[in-house]
Coordinates of C-alpha atoms in Angstrom, one line a residue:
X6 CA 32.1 26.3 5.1
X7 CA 32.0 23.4 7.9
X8 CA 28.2 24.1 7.9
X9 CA 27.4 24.1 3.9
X10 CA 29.2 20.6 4.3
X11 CA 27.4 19.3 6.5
X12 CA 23.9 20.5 5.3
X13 CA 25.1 18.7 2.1
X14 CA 26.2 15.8 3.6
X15 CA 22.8 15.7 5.1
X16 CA 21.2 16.4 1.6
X17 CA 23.1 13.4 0.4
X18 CA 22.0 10.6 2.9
X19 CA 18.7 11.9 3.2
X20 CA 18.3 11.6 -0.7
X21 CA 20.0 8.1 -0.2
X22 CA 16.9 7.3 2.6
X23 CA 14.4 8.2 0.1
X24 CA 16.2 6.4 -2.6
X25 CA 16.6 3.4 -0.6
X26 CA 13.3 3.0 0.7
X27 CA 11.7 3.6 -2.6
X28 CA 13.1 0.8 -4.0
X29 CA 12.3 -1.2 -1.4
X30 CA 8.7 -0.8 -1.8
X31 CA 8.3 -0.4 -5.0
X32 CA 11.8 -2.9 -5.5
X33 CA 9.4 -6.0 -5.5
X34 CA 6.5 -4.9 -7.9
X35 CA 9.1 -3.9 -10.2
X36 CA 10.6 -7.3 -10.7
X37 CA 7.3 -8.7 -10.5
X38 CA 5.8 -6.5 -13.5
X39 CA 8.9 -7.8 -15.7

C-alpha cells in the first residue's frame, strides 16, 4: 500500500511539472492573445 502511494504521489507532482511548465510557456501568449 506504501508503494501505490507513493507511485501516486509521484503521478501527482509529475502532472503538477507538466501543468506548471505548460503554463509557463504558453502562460504569456495566452494573456497576450486576450
Amino acid at each position: 500500500m506504501a508503494e501505490d502511494t507513493d507511485e501516486a504521489v509521484h503521478f501527482v507532482q509529475s502532472e503538477a511539472v507538466q501543468a506548471f511548465r505548460f503554463q509557463a510557456v504558453h502562460g504569456s501568449e495566452v494573456k497576450s492573445s486576450t
